[in-house]
Amino acid sequence: MKILLLGEASFVQSTLRRGFEELGHEVTLVSAGCVRDCPRDIDVSRNMRWGKLSGLKVIWKILSHIKLFVGNDIVQMNDFHTMPLKLKWNELFFRFIKRWNKRVVRGCWGDDNVVFDAQAKGVLAYSDTHIGTKPINVDANRWRMEEQQLPEFVSCFRHVNSHVDAFAACLYEYYKYYDREEYRERLHYLPLPMEIPSESDVKGTEWPIKVLVGIQSRRDYIKGAAIIANLVDRIAAEHPDKVVTKKVYDVPYGDYCRMLAEADVLVDQLYSYTPSMNSLAAMARGTVVIGGGEEEYYDFIGESELRPIINVRPEQDNYNLRVLSEALLTPGMVSRLSRESIAFVRKHHDYMKVSREYLAMYENIII
């Protein structure tokens, strides 16, 4: 199968590329990356030192490799706008892609109007924009939500969603948001793919339990890590011999990975129902995650035994303190969750397993 991957989201596409290639398929990844060292075959990132000409350089990069953009069995886009260009250019680009390739898949891997609409309607009990139907973080979220209502965003979004052959939802949340009549027949849940170390150490085998809090200052209103950290700090203050915390702010990715390797527990996201790529990367290495692990998510994926995530919920401090205290202070609990974390990622998110699931979906829509 000849596959073209467009755009990136937290290494999802580059991880799939490796899986597809190992299974014998011809794959090209075109993206602007998500971090500096994100793998790709063709780099379409914009160098803003060129000002307005930076967009022309992206267009030239596409035109100079035009043969790669036609004749593919599958084109998979990370979003409805895959190129770092104005939305009118993205819509034209999609029309070209749709015309000259067999099938086009759109990832449901981030914000758009369907997501925000479902959150406002309380499709799930909480999200990073609403608790039920009550808006939260209103000022911080305003531009993020208003941007999706700009005419060029709406035009591109509607055209792409009307014409793609399939939607690939990478999280339970996105699947629920897109589970609407106009999308349901084209909607597929495909887990996040993760490369798993051949060996992982079990964490939390001795006191004190080391908790890492990585805070992205500009995005913490979406993640909520600082709120969780305050609760963990309260537990650590009462039990300094059993729990220690380390907070880091906006550290380079490489430094963060080294710190993560030394941590027993990672504070991740408050508003998520499910583990992110960041969570899964930690879990694969035996680090226990404080984040999203709701029971309905486990039911959705058919998992009846493993419960590796320390689940927290927004605006439920008493519940969160009880859950955190039990997990961090009960002898042997963190080490048990560490073993379950490794087993969970291997069972549900191994990149070769997920790659095969994607390929099965591709084959189904090509027929």
mmCIF file of C-alpha atoms in Angstrom:
data_model
loop_
_atom_site.group_PDB
_atom_site.id
_atom_site.type_symbol
_atom_site.label_atom_id
_atom_site.label_comp_id
_atom_site.label_asym_id
_atom_site.label_seq_id
_atom_site.Cartn_x
_atom_site.Cartn_y
_atom_site.Cartn_z
ATOM 1 C CA MET A 1 0.000 0.000 0.000
ATOM 2 C CA LYS A 2 1.238 3.508 -0.794
ATOM 3 C CA ILE A 3 0.540 5.846 2.122
ATOM 4 C CA LEU A 4 1.029 9.597 2.494
ATOM 5 C CA LEU A 5 0.932 11.027 6.014
ATOM 6 C CA LEU A 6 0.306 14.771 6.278
ATOM 7 C CA GLY A 7 0.940 16.770 9.434
ATOM 8 C CA GLU A 8 1.964 15.672 12.911
ATOM 9 C CA ALA A 9 0.523 15.458 16.413
ATOM 10 C CA SER A 10 2.760 14.424 19.313
ATOM 11 C CA PHE A 11 4.698 11.874 17.191
ATOM 12 C CA VAL A 12 1.547 9.920 16.224
ATOM 13 C CA GLN A 13 2.234 10.073 12.481
ATOM 14 C CA SER A 14 5.967 9.387 12.739
ATOM 15 C CA THR A 15 5.284 6.396 15.000
ATOM 16 C CA LEU A 16 2.723 5.041 12.530
ATOM 17 C CA ARG A 17 5.159 5.581 9.685
ATOM 18 C CA ARG A 18 7.651 3.276 11.357
ATOM 19 C CA GLY A 19 4.998 0.618 11.890
ATOM 20 C CA PHE A 20 3.721 0.820 8.324
ATOM 21 C CA GLU A 21 7.235 0.588 6.897
ATOM 22 C CA GLU A 22 8.068 -2.428 9.053
ATOM 23 C CA LEU A 23 4.934 -4.087 7.692
ATOM 24 C CA GLY A 24 6.177 -3.558 4.133
ATOM 25 C CA HIS A 25 4.286 -0.464 2.987
ATOM 26 C CA GLU A 26 5.595 2.574 1.117
ATOM 27 C CA VAL A 27 5.183 5.616 3.359
ATOM 28 C CA THR A 28 5.979 9.323 3.076
ATOM 29 C CA LEU A 29 5.554 11.732 5.997
ATOM 30 C CA VAL A 30 5.201 15.434 5.245
ATOM 31 C CA SER A 31 4.915 17.750 8.239
ATOM 32 C CA ALA A 32 6.031 20.892 9.987
ATOM 33 C CA GLY A 33 6.771 18.731 13.034
ATOM 34 C CA CYS A 34 5.534 19.256 16.564
ATOM 35 C CA VAL A 35 8.963 19.630 18.197
ATOM 36 C CA ARG A 36 12.317 20.406 16.622
ATOM 37 C CA ASP A 37 13.541 16.811 16.294
ATOM 38 C CA CYS A 38 10.240 15.289 15.171
ATOM 39 C CA PRO A 39 11.004 12.853 12.288
ATOM 40 C CA ARG A 40 9.637 13.584 8.799
ATOM 41 C CA ASP A 41 10.571 12.931 5.189
ATOM 42 C CA ILE A 42 9.664 16.391 3.904
ATOM 43 C CA ASP A 43 9.884 19.368 6.242
ATOM 44 C CA VAL A 44 7.260 22.034 5.510
ATOM 45 C CA SER A 45 7.823 24.132 8.624
ATOM 46 C CA ARG A 46 7.866 27.885 8.124
ATOM 47 C CA ASN A 47 11.013 29.882 8.821
ATOM 48 C CA MET A 48 9.545 33.184 9.958
ATOM 49 C CA ARG A 49 12.824 34.989 9.319
ATOM 50 C CA TRP A 50 11.556 35.034 5.735
ATOM 51 C CA GLY A 51 8.376 36.867 6.761
ATOM 52 C CA LYS A 52 5.547 36.498 4.223
ATOM 53 C CA LEU A 53 7.911 34.676 1.895
ATOM 54 C CA SER A 54 8.000 31.773 4.359
ATOM 55 C CA GLY A 55 4.556 30.704 3.103
ATOM 56 C CA LEU A 56 5.742 30.798 -0.497
ATOM 57 C CA LYS A 57 8.660 28.554 0.480
ATOM 58 C CA VAL A 58 6.172 26.001 1.870
ATOM 59 C CA ILE A 59 4.184 26.112 -1.381
ATOM 60 C CA TRP A 60 7.401 25.690 -3.355
ATOM 61 C CA LYS A 61 8.364 22.701 -1.189
ATOM 62 C CA ILE A 62 5.018 21.077 -2.023
ATOM 63 C CA LEU A 63 5.279 21.816 -5.753
ATOM 64 C CA SER A 64 8.855 20.545 -5.949
ATOM 65 C CA HIS A 65 7.695 17.178 -4.544
ATOM 66 C CA ILE A 66 4.337 17.115 -6.317
ATOM 67 C CA LYS A 67 4.702 13.479 -7.452
ATOM 68 C CA LEU A 68 4.559 12.362 -3.809
ATOM 69 C CA PHE A 69 1.171 14.019 -3.370
ATOM 70 C CA VAL A 70 -0.631 12.022 -6.081
ATOM 71 C CA GLY A 71 -1.412 8.356 -6.672
ATOM 72 C CA ASN A 72 -1.485 7.252 -3.033
ATOM 73 C CA ASP A 73 -3.823 4.555 -1.776
ATOM 74 C CA ILE A 74 -4.275 6.451 1.495
ATOM 75 C CA VAL A 75 -3.622 10.037 2.524
ATOM 76 C CA GLN A 76 -3.943 10.552 6.259
ATOM 77 C CA MET A 77 -4.189 14.115 7.549
ATOM 78 C CA ASN A 78 -3.561 15.051 11.170
ATOM 79 C CA ASP A 79 -6.335 17.688 11.026
ATOM 80 C CA PHE A 80 -8.442 19.684 8.580
ATOM 81 C CA HIS A 81 -5.528 22.111 8.183
ATOM 82 C CA THR A 82 -2.313 20.172 7.692
ATOM 83 C CA MET A 83 0.004 22.746 6.134
ATOM 84 C CA PRO A 84 1.329 25.871 7.933
ATOM 85 C CA LEU A 85 -0.505 28.097 5.458
ATOM 86 C CA LYS A 86 -3.646 30.203 5.495
ATOM 87 C CA LEU A 87 -6.847 28.203 5.645
ATOM 88 C CA LYS A 88 -7.892 29.080 2.078
ATOM 89 C CA TRP A 89 -4.659 27.454 0.870
ATOM 90 C CA ASN A 90 -5.339 24.407 3.037
ATOM 91 C CA GLU A 91 -8.788 24.047 1.508
ATOM 92 C CA LEU A 92 -7.354 24.222 -2.010
ATOM 93 C CA PHE A 93 -4.643 21.749 -1.031
ATOM 94 C CA PHE A 94 -7.275 19.322 0.294
ATOM 95 C CA ARG A 95 -9.265 19.561 -2.922
ATOM 96 C CA PHE A 96 -6.126 18.575 -4.834
ATOM 97 C CA ILE A 97 -5.346 15.704 -2.448
ATOM 98 C CA LYS A 98 -8.889 14.394 -2.642
ATOM 99 C CA ARG A 99 -8.923 14.522 -6.448
ATOM 100 C CA TRP A 100 -5.633 12.704 -7.073
ATOM 101 C CA ASN A 101 -5.561 9.991 -4.382
ATOM 102 C CA LYS A 102 -7.786 7.003 -3.650
ATOM 103 C CA ARG A 103 -8.910 7.661 -0.071
ATOM 104 C CA VAL A 104 -8.373 10.416 2.489
ATOM 105 C CA VAL A 105 -8.492 9.908 6.276
ATOM 106 C CA ARG A 106 -8.726 12.783 8.750
ATOM 107 C CA GLY A 107 -7.406 12.438 12.268
ATOM 108 C CA CYS A 108 -9.632 13.607 15.130
ATOM 109 C CA TRP A 109 -6.692 14.533 17.287
ATOM 110 C CA GLY A 110 -7.344 18.088 18.436
ATOM 111 C CA ASP A 111 -9.608 21.115 18.693
ATOM 112 C CA ASP A 112 -12.283 21.946 16.162
ATOM 113 C CA ASN A 113 -15.909 23.094 16.102
ATOM 114 C CA VAL A 114 -17.298 19.578 16.609
ATOM 115 C CA VAL A 115 -15.173 19.172 19.733
ATOM 116 C CA PHE A 116 -16.094 22.554 21.225
ATOM 117 C CA ASP A 117 -19.774 22.099 20.399
ATOM 118 C CA ALA A 118 -19.899 18.695 22.090
ATOM 119 C CA GLN A 119 -18.046 20.002 25.143
ATOM 120 C CA ALA A 120 -20.489 22.897 25.492
ATOM 121 C CA LYS A 121 -23.407 20.428 25.331
ATOM 122 C CA GLY A 122 -21.917 18.344 28.141
ATOM 123 C CA VAL A 123 -21.381 15.208 26.058
ATOM 124 C CA LEU A 124 -18.877 14.212 28.741
ATOM 125 C CA ALA A 125 -19.011 15.210 32.400
ATOM 126 C CA TYR A 126 -15.973 17.443 32.032
ATOM 127 C CA SER A 127 -13.421 18.749 29.563
ATOM 128 C CA ASP A 128 -10.830 21.515 29.387
ATOM 129 C CA THR A 129 -13.552 24.018 28.418
ATOM 130 C CA HIS A 130 -16.586 22.887 30.437
ATOM 131 C CA ILE A 131 -17.705 21.108 33.588
ATOM 132 C CA GLY A 132 -20.950 19.646 32.350
ATOM 133 C CA THR A 133 -22.369 22.635 30.470
ATOM 134 C CA LYS A 134 -20.668 25.229 32.706
ATOM 135 C CA PRO A 135 -17.800 27.042 30.942
ATOM 136 C CA ILE A 136 -14.419 27.076 32.695
ATOM 137 C CA ASN A 137 -11.191 28.986 32.043
ATOM 138 C CA VAL A 138 -13.325 31.336 29.935
ATOM 139 C CA ASP A 139 -10.793 34.099 29.345
ATOM 140 C CA ALA A 140 -7.937 31.694 28.633
ATOM 141 C CA ASN A 141 -10.055 29.667 26.198
ATOM 142 C CA ARG A 142 -11.673 32.617 24.392
ATOM 143 C CA TRP A 143 -9.262 33.026 21.466
ATOM 144 C CA ARG A 144 -8.745 29.283 21.138
ATOM 145 C CA MET A 145 -12.493 28.843 20.587
ATOM 146 C CA GLU A 146 -13.132 32.041 18.608
ATOM 147 C CA GLU A 147 -10.386 31.137 16.139
ATOM 148 C CA GLN A 148 -12.398 28.112 15.028
ATOM 149 C CA GLN A 149 -15.321 30.420 14.185
ATOM 150 C CA LEU A 150 -13.346 32.548 11.728
ATOM 151 C CA PRO A 151 -14.902 32.280 8.226
ATOM 152 C CA GLU A 152 -11.803 30.692 6.650
ATOM 153 C CA PHE A 153 -11.634 28.086 9.437
ATOM 154 C CA VAL A 154 -15.323 27.243 9.091
ATOM 155 C CA SER A 155 -15.116 26.938 5.293
ATOM 156 C CA CYS A 156 -12.080 24.631 5.356
ATOM 157 C CA PHE A 157 -13.411 22.585 8.264
ATOM 158 C CA ARG A 158 -16.813 22.004 6.658
ATOM 159 C CA HIS A 159 -15.388 21.079 3.269
ATOM 160 C CA VAL A 160 -12.845 18.631 4.664
ATOM 161 C CA ASN A 161 -15.315 16.990 7.049
ATOM 162 C CA SER A 162 -17.856 16.611 4.231
ATOM 163 C CA HIS A 163 -15.444 14.909 1.837
ATOM 164 C CA VAL A 164 -12.998 12.749 3.816
ATOM 165 C CA ASP A 165 -13.554 9.010 3.582
ATOM 166 C CA ALA A 166 -12.927 8.257 7.256
ATOM 167 C CA PHE A 167 -12.260 9.849 10.637
ATOM 168 C CA ALA A 168 -9.660 8.333 12.975
ATOM 169 C CA ALA A 169 -10.324 9.281 16.604
ATOM 170 C CA CYS A 170 -7.267 8.696 18.780
ATOM 171 C CA LEU A 171 -8.961 9.212 22.165
ATOM 172 C CA TYR A 172 -12.224 8.071 23.711
ATOM 173 C CA GLU A 173 -13.148 11.742 24.123
ATOM 174 C CA TYR A 174 -12.763 12.546 20.428
ATOM 175 C CA TYR A 175 -14.726 9.451 19.480
ATOM 176 C CA LYS A 176 -17.599 10.556 21.713
ATOM 177 C CA TYR A 177 -17.502 14.106 20.360
ATOM 178 C CA TYR A 178 -17.628 12.873 16.756
ATOM 179 C CA ASP A 179 -20.259 10.218 17.405
ATOM 180 C CA ARG A 180 -22.896 12.169 15.482
ATOM 181 C CA GLU A 181 -25.202 11.112 12.670
ATOM 182 C CA GLU A 182 -23.280 12.881 9.897
ATOM 183 C CA TYR A 183 -19.967 11.249 10.899
ATOM 184 C CA ARG A 184 -20.898 7.954 12.550
ATOM 185 C CA GLU A 185 -20.552 5.676 9.505
ATOM 186 C CA ARG A 186 -17.080 7.065 8.771
ATOM 187 C CA LEU A 187 -15.860 7.176 12.389
ATOM 188 C CA HIS A 188 -13.225 4.772 13.748
ATOM 189 C CA TYR A 189 -11.460 4.564 17.098
ATOM 190 C CA LEU A 190 -7.736 3.889 16.633
ATOM 191 C CA PRO A 191 -5.584 3.962 19.808
ATOM 192 C CA LEU A 192 -2.495 6.116 20.115
ATOM 193 C CA PRO A 193 0.609 4.203 18.922
ATOM 194 C CA MET A 194 3.576 3.906 21.248
ATOM 195 C CA GLU A 195 7.056 2.470 20.787
ATOM 196 C CA ILE A 196 7.705 0.383 23.894
ATOM 197 C CA PRO A 197 11.135 -0.254 25.434
ATOM 198 C CA SER A 198 12.161 -3.901 25.442
ATOM 199 C CA GLU A 199 12.699 -3.633 29.189
ATOM 200 C CA SER A 200 11.089 -1.276 31.712
ATOM 201 C CA ASP A 201 11.882 -0.897 35.390
ATOM 202 C CA VAL A 202 9.129 -1.163 37.969
ATOM 203 C CA LYS A 203 8.954 2.149 39.853
ATOM 204 C CA GLY A 204 7.885 3.040 43.381
ATOM 205 C CA THR A 205 9.508 0.120 45.149
ATOM 206 C CA GLU A 206 10.834 2.227 48.045
ATOM 207 C CA TRP A 207 10.035 5.411 49.949
ATOM 208 C CA PRO A 208 9.862 8.248 49.249
ATOM 209 C CA ILE A 209 7.702 8.168 46.122
ATOM 210 C CA LYS A 210 9.158 10.709 43.673
ATOM 211 C CA VAL A 211 6.484 12.737 41.866
ATOM 212 C CA LEU A 212 7.388 14.821 38.798
ATOM 213 C CA VAL A 213 5.255 17.799 37.796
ATOM 214 C CA GLY A 214 6.032 19.184 34.349
ATOM 215 C CA ILE A 215 4.226 22.481 33.780
ATOM 216 C CA GLN A 216 3.919 24.274 30.439
ATOM 217 C CA SER A 217 3.201 27.797 31.582
ATOM 218 C CA ARG A 218 1.298 28.896 28.475
ATOM 219 C CA ARG A 219 -0.822 25.722 28.249
ATOM 220 C CA ASP A 220 -1.456 24.730 31.847
ATOM 221 C CA TYR A 221 -4.987 26.120 31.735
ATOM 222 C CA ILE A 222 -5.671 23.245 29.290
ATOM 223 C CA LYS A 223 -3.683 20.614 31.200
ATOM 224 C CA GLY A 224 -4.347 21.551 34.838
ATOM 225 C CA ALA A 225 -1.091 20.041 36.115
ATOM 226 C CA ALA A 226 -0.525 22.884 38.600
ATOM 227 C CA ILE A 227 -3.896 22.196 40.247
ATOM 228 C CA ILE A 228 -3.045 18.519 40.729
ATOM 229 C CA ALA A 229 0.436 19.478 41.971
ATOM 230 C CA ASN A 230 -1.052 21.601 44.751
ATOM 231 C CA LEU A 231 -2.944 18.569 46.055
ATOM 232 C CA VAL A 232 0.133 16.345 45.852
ATOM 233 C CA ASP A 233 2.091 19.047 47.712
ATOM 234 C CA ARG A 234 -0.428 18.873 50.572
ATOM 235 C CA ILE A 235 0.120 15.134 50.867
ATOM 236 C CA ALA A 236 3.907 15.541 50.653
ATOM 237 C CA ALA A 237 3.858 18.223 53.363
ATOM 238 C CA GLU A 238 2.068 15.842 55.735
ATOM 239 C CA HIS A 239 4.204 12.829 54.772
ATOM 240 C CA PRO A 240 7.658 14.142 53.762
ATOM 241 C CA ASP A 241 9.233 10.737 54.349
ATOM 242 C CA LYS A 242 6.889 9.077 51.858
ATOM 243 C CA VAL A 243 6.267 11.595 49.056
ATOM 244 C CA VAL A 244 8.526 14.206 47.452
ATOM 245 C CA THR A 245 7.599 16.422 44.523
ATOM 246 C CA LYS A 246 9.669 18.081 41.831
ATOM 247 C CA LYS A 247 8.129 20.869 39.776
ATOM 248 C CA VAL A 248 9.727 21.954 36.506
ATOM 249 C CA TYR A 249 8.566 24.717 34.226
ATOM 250 C CA ASP A 250 8.974 24.842 30.446
ATOM 251 C CA VAL A 251 12.069 22.623 30.393
ATOM 252 C CA PRO A 252 13.511 21.402 27.065
ATOM 253 C CA TYR A 253 12.099 18.067 25.937
ATOM 254 C CA GLY A 254 15.382 16.188 26.371
ATOM 255 C CA ASP A 255 15.814 17.406 29.950
ATOM 256 C CA TYR A 256 12.203 16.528 30.700
ATOM 257 C CA CYS A 257 12.732 12.945 29.472
ATOM 258 C CA ARG A 258 15.758 12.526 31.730
ATOM 259 C CA MET A 259 13.768 13.775 34.716
ATOM 260 C CA LEU A 260 10.899 11.476 33.822
ATOM 261 C CA ALA A 261 13.239 8.471 33.878
ATOM 262 C CA GLU A 262 14.016 9.222 37.530
ATOM 263 C CA ALA A 263 10.376 9.733 38.607
ATOM 264 C CA ASP A 264 8.035 7.150 40.107
ATOM 265 C CA VAL A 265 4.896 9.158 39.323
ATOM 266 C CA LEU A 266 4.073 11.803 36.709
ATOM 267 C CA VAL A 267 1.434 14.492 37.105
ATOM 268 C CA ASP A 268 -0.146 14.863 33.665
ATOM 269 C CA GLN A 269 -3.654 16.175 32.905
ATOM 270 C CA LEU A 270 -6.626 17.131 35.057
ATOM 271 C CA TYR A 271 -9.254 17.525 32.333
ATOM 272 C CA SER A 272 -8.646 14.343 30.332
ATOM 273 C CA TYR A 273 -10.695 11.145 30.454
ATOM 274 C CA THR A 274 -7.859 9.102 28.967
ATOM 275 C CA PRO A 275 -4.048 8.931 28.757
ATOM 276 C CA SER A 276 -2.247 11.164 26.251
ATOM 277 C CA MET A 277 0.917 10.344 24.293
ATOM 278 C CA ASN A 278 2.893 11.923 27.126
ATOM 279 C CA SER A 279 1.139 9.676 29.640
ATOM 280 C CA LEU A 280 1.626 6.548 27.550
ATOM 281 C CA ALA A 281 5.329 7.260 27.046
ATOM 282 C CA ALA A 282 5.720 7.493 30.816
ATOM 283 C CA MET A 283 3.614 4.399 31.472
ATOM 284 C CA ALA A 284 5.572 2.343 28.943
ATOM 285 C CA ARG A 285 8.671 3.047 31.043
ATOM 286 C CA GLY A 286 7.010 2.100 34.321
ATOM 287 C CA THR A 287 6.187 5.600 35.541
ATOM 288 C CA VAL A 288 2.726 5.832 37.067
ATOM 289 C CA VAL A 289 0.505 8.623 35.740
ATOM 290 C CA ILE A 290 -1.858 10.935 37.579
ATOM 291 C CA GLY A 291 -4.353 11.965 34.928
ATOM 292 C CA GLY A 292 -7.295 10.621 32.958
ATOM 293 C CA GLY A 293 -8.447 7.076 33.561
ATOM 294 C CA GLU A 294 -12.227 7.090 33.849
ATOM 295 C CA GLU A 295 -14.123 3.830 34.198
ATOM 296 C CA GLU A 296 -16.201 4.441 31.072
ATOM 297 C CA TYR A 297 -12.966 4.695 29.064
ATOM 298 C CA TYR A 298 -11.811 1.290 30.316
ATOM 299 C CA ASP A 299 -15.249 -0.113 29.462
ATOM 300 C CA PHE A 300 -15.060 1.437 25.977
ATOM 301 C CA ILE A 301 -11.768 -0.325 25.163
ATOM 302 C CA GLY A 302 -12.912 -3.595 26.764
ATOM 303 C CA GLU A 303 -10.377 -3.534 29.603
ATOM 304 C CA SER A 304 -11.763 -5.366 32.641
ATOM 305 C CA GLU A 305 -8.639 -5.895 34.760
ATOM 306 C CA LEU A 306 -5.900 -3.279 34.406
ATOM 307 C CA ARG A 307 -6.489 0.076 36.123
ATOM 308 C CA PRO A 308 -3.020 1.667 36.024
ATOM 309 C CA ILE A 309 -3.874 5.394 36.035
ATOM 310 C CA ILE A 310 -4.454 7.454 39.185
ATOM 311 C CA ASN A 311 -7.642 9.128 37.970
ATOM 312 C CA VAL A 312 -8.399 12.718 38.999
ATOM 313 C CA ARG A 313 -11.327 14.981 38.177
ATOM 314 C CA PRO A 314 -11.642 18.789 37.947
ATOM 315 C CA GLU A 315 -13.352 20.646 40.780
ATOM 316 C CA GLN A 316 -13.449 17.534 42.993
ATOM 317 C CA ASP A 317 -10.646 18.204 45.467
ATOM 318 C CA ASN A 318 -11.968 15.878 48.177
ATOM 319 C CA TYR A 319 -12.242 12.984 45.738
ATOM 320 C CA ASN A 320 -8.820 13.753 44.298
ATOM 321 C CA LEU A 321 -7.149 13.958 47.715
ATOM 322 C CA ARG A 322 -8.647 10.618 48.710
ATOM 323 C CA VAL A 323 -7.547 8.927 45.480
ATOM 324 C CA LEU A 324 -4.073 10.467 45.564
ATOM 325 C CA SER A 325 -3.501 9.647 49.235
ATOM 326 C CA GLU A 326 -4.536 6.031 48.735
ATOM 327 C CA ALA A 327 -2.287 5.606 45.708
ATOM 328 C CA LEU A 328 0.789 7.410 47.055
ATOM 329 C CA LEU A 329 0.683 6.306 50.703
ATOM 330 C CA THR A 330 -0.489 2.685 50.508
ATOM 331 C CA PRO A 331 2.572 0.397 50.682
ATOM 332 C CA GLY A 332 3.140 -1.376 47.355
ATOM 333 C CA MET A 333 0.420 0.533 45.501
ATOM 334 C CA VAL A 334 2.705 2.567 43.223
ATOM 335 C CA SER A 335 4.811 -0.460 42.306
ATOM 336 C CA ARG A 336 1.638 -2.405 41.448
ATOM 337 C CA LEU A 337 0.373 0.449 39.294
ATOM 338 C CA SER A 338 3.813 0.637 37.661
ATOM 339 C CA ARG A 339 3.600 -3.002 36.588
ATOM 340 C CA GLU A 340 0.027 -2.482 35.370
ATOM 341 C CA SER A 341 1.093 0.623 33.419
ATOM 342 C CA ILE A 342 3.696 -1.346 31.459
ATOM 343 C CA ALA A 343 1.231 -4.168 30.802
ATOM 344 C CA PHE A 344 -1.520 -1.735 29.764
ATOM 345 C CA VAL A 345 0.562 0.059 27.132
ATOM 346 C CA ARG A 346 1.871 -3.222 25.725
ATOM 347 C CA LYS A 347 -1.661 -4.601 25.508
ATOM 348 C CA HIS A 348 -3.448 -1.616 23.985
ATOM 349 C CA HIS A 349 -0.923 0.777 22.446
ATOM 350 C CA ASP A 350 2.014 -1.151 20.995
ATOM 351 C CA TYR A 351 2.753 0.665 17.748
ATOM 352 C CA MET A 352 2.799 -2.499 15.644
ATOM 353 C CA LYS A 353 -0.618 -3.566 16.942
ATOM 354 C CA VAL A 354 -2.036 -0.090 16.322
ATOM 355 C CA SER A 355 -0.427 0.104 12.870
ATOM 356 C CA ARG A 356 -2.171 -3.122 11.902
ATOM 357 C CA GLU A 357 -5.487 -1.675 13.111
ATOM 358 C CA TYR A 358 -4.967 1.392 10.928
ATOM 359 C CA LEU A 359 -4.114 -0.781 7.929
ATOM 360 C CA ALA A 360 -7.240 -2.866 8.466
ATOM 361 C CA MET A 361 -9.304 0.330 8.444
ATOM 362 C CA TYR A 362 -7.564 1.525 5.271
ATOM 363 C CA GLU A 363 -8.258 -1.754 3.498
ATOM 364 C CA ASN A 364 -11.897 -1.568 4.541
ATOM 365 C CA ILE A 365 -12.469 1.893 3.086
ATOM 366 C CA ILE A 366 -10.519 1.198 -0.124
ATOM 367 C CA ILE A 367 -12.844 -1.702 -1.040
#
